């Protein structure tokens, strides 16, 4: 390898290696692919990275990614501002949007409480959520944090803050995933599915 | 998704989707990761792409990637210039370098003959290889193209050009991979391993 260490190439490989889930072989493959791109495409790629950083900021209301002061959801007058769905990341909001079942608005926490990783409530965008609840427009807050220890803890923490304010706080239903196989569902999920059973 | 289409982010996701082996979910994950990087790191990444394109060119002798006129291998006086190992891509040269068993020089074809993909001998760096054989320094050319139909065809094509020039042309040995399991070796590989058996 030493004989062929072309510095700019090694640097590019290193950059790809930093990305999550990209090992050294994949990073090599990607770097060579980028190197073999037409120049214009490489410039486009390079600019897309900078543009994303320079043009994207947090929506002043919901803290989701946005190009302007307000994100398209908060700006829209077709969205029900009385229901806020609290998610950990912008990607969770996209996942919920893709169901086309939710017409409320979002609030992005940008993480979950995780003492092991040194992330406490102060590092999350919880203050901004509380600020949205001062007038009486909000009737319900749906906690849609992940079904993990961290997500649970965050949901519990926030619900304890909101309940004294007289706001209805709900949590996404747990249960067996649609299309899944009972046989392969883990016990905790199955137990939750039993617990939350509905009358037919 | 429509509600949250932040244009610069979508653009970045698209850029990642163009890379080989990166699906839309992975592209999303990578784009969000890049977006969450500190600004300096994103700038570094962006620059690495452009730098690789601007600073890397082909070595004037072996056509491998190089920062200067000559690549480190061709420049070195510790490499045996009488043996040329012909490979399809710079990555193949790196793989061979990592064995630390080869002290000759390389020649990179940048592809293999593949009529199905419209790649004929003229699109490869074969002329540059022939130009290296004009003086009498080169004694042996090792064909280290891939053990695929295209690689074979390329090896055959080049060996037919070189043999009339009185140059020894060799091919990498075929056989069972070290550490592999006979049981799982395909028949063609096994047959080649039998054919090429050596006395102990």
CSV table of N, CA, C and O in Angstrom, one decimal, chain A residues 53-122:
chain,number,residue,atom,x,y,z
A,53,UNK,N,-24.9,22.3,4.7
A,53,UNK,CA,-24.5,22.9,5.9
A,53,UNK,C,-24.9,24.4,6.0
A,53,UNK,O,-25.2,24.9,7.0
A,54,UNK,N,-24.8,25.1,4.8
A,54,UNK,CA,-25.0,26.5,4.9
A,54,UNK,C,-26.4,26.9,4.8
A,54,UNK,O,-26.8,27.9,5.3
A,55,UNK,N,-27.2,26.1,4.0
A,55,UNK,CA,-28.6,26.6,3.8
A,55,UNK,C,-29.6,26.0,4.7
A,55,UNK,O,-30.7,26.4,4.8
A,56,UNK,N,-29.2,24.9,5.5
A,56,UNK,CA,-30.2,24.3,6.3
A,56,UNK,C,-30.0,24.8,7.8
A,56,UNK,O,-28.9,24.8,8.3
A,57,UNK,N,-31.1,25.2,8.4
A,57,UNK,CA,-31.1,25.5,9.8
A,57,UNK,C,-32.3,24.9,10.5
A,57,UNK,O,-33.0,24.2,9.9
A,58,UNK,N,-32.5,25.2,11.8
A,58,UNK,CA,-33.6,24.6,12.5
A,58,UNK,C,-34.8,25.6,12.3
A,58,UNK,O,-34.7,26.8,12.4
A,59,UNK,N,-36.0,25.0,12.1
A,59,UNK,CA,-37.2,25.7,12.1
A,59,UNK,C,-37.4,26.4,13.5
A,59,UNK,O,-37.1,25.8,14.5
A,60,UNK,N,-37.8,27.7,13.5
A,60,UNK,CA,-37.9,28.4,14.8
A,60,UNK,C,-39.0,27.9,15.7
A,60,UNK,O,-39.0,28.2,16.9
A,61,UNK,N,-39.9,27.2,15.1
A,61,UNK,CA,-41.0,26.6,15.9
A,61,UNK,C,-40.7,25.2,16.4
A,61,UNK,O,-40.6,24.9,17.5
A,62,UNK,N,-40.5,24.3,15.4
A,62,UNK,CA,-40.5,22.9,15.7
A,62,UNK,C,-39.0,22.3,15.8
A,62,UNK,O,-38.8,21.1,16.1
A,63,UNK,N,-38.0,23.1,15.4
A,63,UNK,CA,-36.6,22.7,15.5
A,63,UNK,C,-36.3,21.6,14.4
A,63,UNK,O,-35.2,21.0,14.5
A,64,UNK,N,-37.2,21.3,13.5
A,64,UNK,CA,-36.8,20.4,12.4
A,64,UNK,C,-35.9,21.2,11.4
A,64,UNK,O,-35.8,22.4,11.5
A,65,UNK,N,-35.3,20.4,10.5
A,65,UNK,CA,-34.5,21.1,9.5
A,65,UNK,C,-35.4,22.0,8.6
A,65,UNK,O,-36.5,21.6,8.3
A,66,UNK,N,-34.9,23.1,8.2
A,66,UNK,CA,-35.7,24.0,7.4
A,66,UNK,C,-34.7,24.9,6.6
A,66,UNK,O,-33.6,25.2,7.0
A,67,UNK,N,-35.2,25.4,5.5
A,67,UNK,CA,-34.5,26.3,4.7
A,67,UNK,C,-34.8,27.7,5.2
A,67,UNK,O,-33.9,28.6,5.2
A,68,UNK,N,-36.0,28.0,5.5
A,68,UNK,CA,-36.4,29.3,6.0
A,68,UNK,C,-36.6,29.4,7.5
A,68,UNK,O,-36.2,28.4,8.2
A,69,UNK,N,-37.1,30.5,8.0
A,69,UNK,CA,-37.4,30.6,9.4
A,69,UNK,C,-38.3,29.5,9.9
A,69,UNK,O,-38.1,28.9,11.0
A,70,UNK,N,-39.3,29.2,9.1
A,70,UNK,CA,-40.3,28.1,9.4
A,70,UNK,C,-40.2,27.0,8.4
A,70,UNK,O,-40.0,27.2,7.2
A,71,UNK,N,-40.4,25.8,8.9
A,71,UNK,CA,-40.3,24.6,8.0
A,71,UNK,C,-41.7,24.5,7.3
A,71,UNK,O,-42.7,25.2,7.7
A,72,UNK,N,-41.7,23.8,6.2
A,72,UNK,CA,-43.0,23.7,5.4
A,72,UNK,C,-44.2,23.3,6.3
A,72,UNK,O,-45.3,23.8,6.0
A,73,UNK,N,-44.0,22.4,7.2
A,73,UNK,CA,-45.1,21.9,8.0
A,73,UNK,C,-45.6,23.0,8.9
A,73,UNK,O,-46.8,23.2,9.0
A,74,UNK,N,-44.7,23.7,9.6
A,74,UNK,CA,-45.2,24.8,10.5
A,74,UNK,C,-45.8,25.9,9.8
A,74,UNK,O,-46.6,26.7,10.3
A,75,UNK,N,-45.3,26.1,8.5
A,75,UNK,CA,-45.8,27.2,7.7
A,75,UNK,C,-47.2,26.9,7.2
A,75,UNK,O,-48.0,27.8,7.0
A,76,UNK,N,-47.5,25.7,6.9
A,76,UNK,CA,-48.7,25.3,6.3
A,76,UNK,C,-49.9,25.6,7.1
A,76,UNK,O,-49.9,25.4,8.4
A,77,UNK,N,-51.0,26.1,6.5
A,77,UNK,CA,-52.2,26.3,7.3
A,77,UNK,C,-53.2,25.1,7.2
A,77,UNK,O,-54.3,25.2,7.7
A,78,UNK,N,-52.7,24.1,6.6
A,78,UNK,CA,-53.6,22.9,6.5
A,78,UNK,C,-53.2,21.9,7.6
A,78,UNK,O,-53.7,20.8,7.7
A,79,UNK,N,-52.2,22.2,8.4
A,79,UNK,CA,-51.8,21.3,9.5
A,79,UNK,C,-52.4,21.8,10.8
A,79,UNK,O,-52.5,23.0,11.1
A,80,UNK,N,-52.8,20.8,11.6
A,80,UNK,CA,-53.5,21.0,12.8
A,80,UNK,C,-52.5,21.4,13.9
A,80,UNK,O,-51.8,20.5,14.4
A,81,UNK,N,-52.5,22.7,14.3
A,81,UNK,CA,-51.5,23.1,15.3
A,81,UNK,C,-51.8,22.7,16.7
A,81,UNK,O,-51.0,23.0,17.6
A,82,UNK,N,-52.9,22.0,16.9
A,82,UNK,CA,-53.3,21.7,18.3
A,82,UNK,C,-52.7,20.3,18.7
A,82,UNK,O,-52.8,19.9,19.8
A,83,UNK,N,-52.1,19.6,17.7
A,83,UNK,CA,-51.5,18.3,18.0
A,83,UNK,C,-50.0,18.4,17.7
A,83,UNK,O,-49.7,18.6,16.5
A,84,UNK,N,-49.1,18.1,18.7
A,84,UNK,CA,-47.7,18.1,18.4
A,84,UNK,C,-47.2,16.7,18.6
A,84,UNK,O,-47.4,16.1,19.6
A,85,UNK,N,-46.5,16.3,17.6
A,85,UNK,CA,-45.9,14.9,17.7
A,85,UNK,C,-44.4,15.1,17.9
A,85,UNK,O,-43.7,15.7,17.1
A,86,UNK,N,-43.9,14.6,19.1
A,86,UNK,CA,-42.5,14.9,19.5
A,86,UNK,C,-41.7,13.7,19.0
A,86,UNK,O,-41.9,12.5,19.4
A,87,UNK,N,-40.6,14.0,18.2
A,87,UNK,CA,-39.7,12.9,17.7
A,87,UNK,C,-38.3,13.2,18.1
A,87,UNK,O,-38.0,14.3,18.5
A,88,UNK,N,-37.5,12.2,18.0
A,88,UNK,CA,-36.1,12.4,18.4
A,88,UNK,C,-35.3,13.1,17.3
A,88,UNK,O,-34.5,13.9,17.5
A,89,UNK,N,-35.5,12.7,16.0
A,89,UNK,CA,-34.7,13.2,14.9
A,89,UNK,C,-35.6,13.6,13.7
A,89,UNK,O,-36.7,13.1,13.6
A,90,UNK,N,-35.1,14.4,12.8
A,90,UNK,CA,-35.8,14.8,11.6
A,90,UNK,C,-36.2,13.6,10.8
A,90,UNK,O,-37.2,13.6,10.1
A,91,UNK,N,-35.4,12.5,10.8
A,91,UNK,CA,-35.7,11.3,10.1
A,91,UNK,C,-36.9,10.6,10.6
A,91,UNK,O,-37.7,10.1,9.8
A,92,UNK,N,-37.2,10.7,11.9
A,92,UNK,CA,-38.4,10.2,12.4
A,92,UNK,C,-39.6,10.9,11.9
A,92,UNK,O,-40.6,10.3,11.6
A,93,UNK,N,-39.5,12.3,11.8
A,93,UNK,CA,-40.6,13.1,11.3
A,93,UNK,C,-40.9,12.6,9.8
A,93,UNK,O,-42.0,12.5,9.4
A,94,UNK,N,-39.8,12.4,9.0
A,94,UNK,CA,-40.0,12.0,7.7
A,94,UNK,C,-40.7,10.7,7.6
A,94,UNK,O,-41.7,10.4,6.8
A,95,UNK,N,-40.3,9.7,8.5
A,95,UNK,CA,-41.0,8.4,8.6
A,95,UNK,C,-42.5,8.6,8.9
A,95,UNK,O,-43.3,7.9,8.2
A,96,UNK,N,-42.8,9.4,9.8
A,96,UNK,CA,-44.2,9.6,10.2
A,96,UNK,C,-45.0,10.3,9.0
A,96,UNK,O,-46.1,10.0,8.7
A,97,UNK,N,-44.3,11.3,8.4
A,97,UNK,CA,-44.9,12.0,7.2
A,97,UNK,C,-45.3,11.0,6.2
A,97,UNK,O,-46.3,11.1,5.5
A,98,UNK,N,-44.4,10.0,6.0
A,98,UNK,CA,-44.7,9.1,4.8
A,98,UNK,C,-45.9,8.2,5.1
A,98,UNK,O,-46.3,7.5,4.2
A,99,UNK,N,-46.4,8.2,6.3
A,99,UNK,CA,-47.6,7.4,6.5
A,99,UNK,C,-48.8,8.2,6.0
A,99,UNK,O,-49.9,7.6,5.8
A,100,UNK,N,-48.7,9.5,5.8
A,100,UNK,CA,-49.8,10.4,5.4
A,100,UNK,C,-51.0,10.3,6.3
A,100,UNK,O,-52.1,10.5,5.9
A,101,UNK,N,-50.8,9.9,7.6
A,101,UNK,CA,-51.9,9.7,8.5
A,101,UNK,C,-51.9,10.8,9.5
A,101,UNK,O,-52.8,11.0,10.3
A,102,UNK,N,-50.9,11.6,9.6
A,102,UNK,CA,-50.7,12.6,10.6
A,102,UNK,C,-50.9,14.0,10.0
A,102,UNK,O,-50.1,14.4,9.2
A,103,UNK,N,-51.8,14.8,10.5
A,103,UNK,CA,-51.9,16.2,10.0
A,103,UNK,C,-51.6,17.2,11.0
A,103,UNK,O,-52.0,18.4,10.9
A,104,UNK,N,-51.0,16.8,12.2
A,104,UNK,CA,-50.6,17.8,13.2
A,104,UNK,C,-49.3,18.3,12.8
A,104,UNK,O,-48.8,18.3,11.7
A,105,UNK,N,-48.6,18.9,13.8
A,105,UNK,CA,-47.2,19.4,13.6
A,105,UNK,C,-46.2,18.6,14.4
A,105,UNK,O,-46.6,17.7,15.2
A,106,UNK,N,-44.9,18.9,14.2
A,106,UNK,CA,-43.9,18.1,14.9
A,106,UNK,C,-43.1,18.9,15.9
A,106,UNK,O,-43.2,20.1,15.9
A,107,UNK,N,-42.4,18.2,16.7
A,107,UNK,CA,-41.3,18.9,17.5
A,107,UNK,C,-40.1,17.9,17.5
A,107,UNK,O,-40.3,16.8,17.9
A,108,UNK,N,-39.0,18.4,17.1
A,108,UNK,CA,-37.8,17.6,17.0
A,108,UNK,C,-36.9,17.8,18.2
A,108,UNK,O,-36.4,19.0,18.4
A,109,UNK,N,-36.6,16.8,18.9
A,109,UNK,CA,-35.7,17.0,20.1
A,109,UNK,C,-34.3,17.0,19.8
A,109,UNK,O,-33.4,17.4,20.6
A,110,UNK,N,-33.9,16.4,18.6
A,110,UNK,CA,-32.5,16.2,18.2
A,110,UNK,C,-31.8,15.3,19.3
A,110,UNK,O,-30.7,15.7,19.7
A,111,UNK,N,-32.4,14.2,19.6
A,111,UNK,CA,-31.7,13.3,20.5
A,111,UNK,C,-32.7,12.7,21.5
A,111,UNK,O,-33.9,13.0,21.5
A,112,UNK,N,-32.1,11.9,22.4
A,112,UNK,CA,-32.9,11.4,23.5
A,112,UNK,C,-32.0,11.4,24.8
A,112,UNK,O,-30.8,11.5,24.7
A,113,UNK,N,-32.7,11.5,25.9
A,113,UNK,CA,-31.9,11.5,27.2
A,113,UNK,C,-31.1,10.2,27.3
A,113,UNK,O,-31.7,9.1,27.1
A,114,UNK,N,-29.8,10.3,27.5
A,114,UNK,CA,-29.0,9.1,27.5
A,114,UNK,C,-27.8,9.4,28.4
A,114,UNK,O,-26.7,9.9,28.0
A,115,UNK,N,-27.9,9.1,29.7
A,115,UNK,CA,-26.9,9.5,30.7
A,115,UNK,C,-25.6,8.8,30.3
A,115,UNK,O,-24.5,9.4,30.5
A,116,UNK,N,-25.6,7.6,29.8
A,116,UNK,CA,-24.4,6.9,29.4
A,116,UNK,C,-23.6,7.7,28.4
A,116,UNK,O,-22.4,7.6,28.4
A,117,UNK,N,-24.3,8.4,27.5
A,117,UNK,CA,-23.6,9.2,26.5
A,117,UNK,C,-23.5,10.6,26.9
A,117,UNK,O,-23.1,11.5,26.1
A,118,UNK,N,-23.8,10.9,28.1
A,118,UNK,CA,-23.7,12.3,28.6
A,118,UNK,C,-24.7,13.2,28.1
A,118,UNK,O,-24.4,14.4,28.0
A,119,UNK,N,-25.8,12.7,27.6
A,119,UNK,CA,-26.9,13.6,27.1
A,119,UNK,C,-28.0,13.7,28.1
A,119,UNK,O,-28.7,12.7,28.4
A,120,UNK,N,-28.1,14.9,28.7
A,120,UNK,CA,-29.2,15.2,29.6
A,120,UNK,C,-30.3,16.0,28.9
A,120,UNK,O,-30.2,16.4,27.8
A,121,UNK,N,-31.4,16.3,29.7
A,121,UNK,CA,-32.5,17.0,29.1
A,121,UNK,C,-32.1,18.4,28.5
A,121,UNK,O,-32.7,18.8,27.6
A,122,UNK,N,-31.0,19.0,29.1
A,122,UNK,CA,-30.6,20.3,28.7
A,122,UNK,C,-30.1,20.3,27.3
A,122,UNK,O,-30.1,21.4,26.6
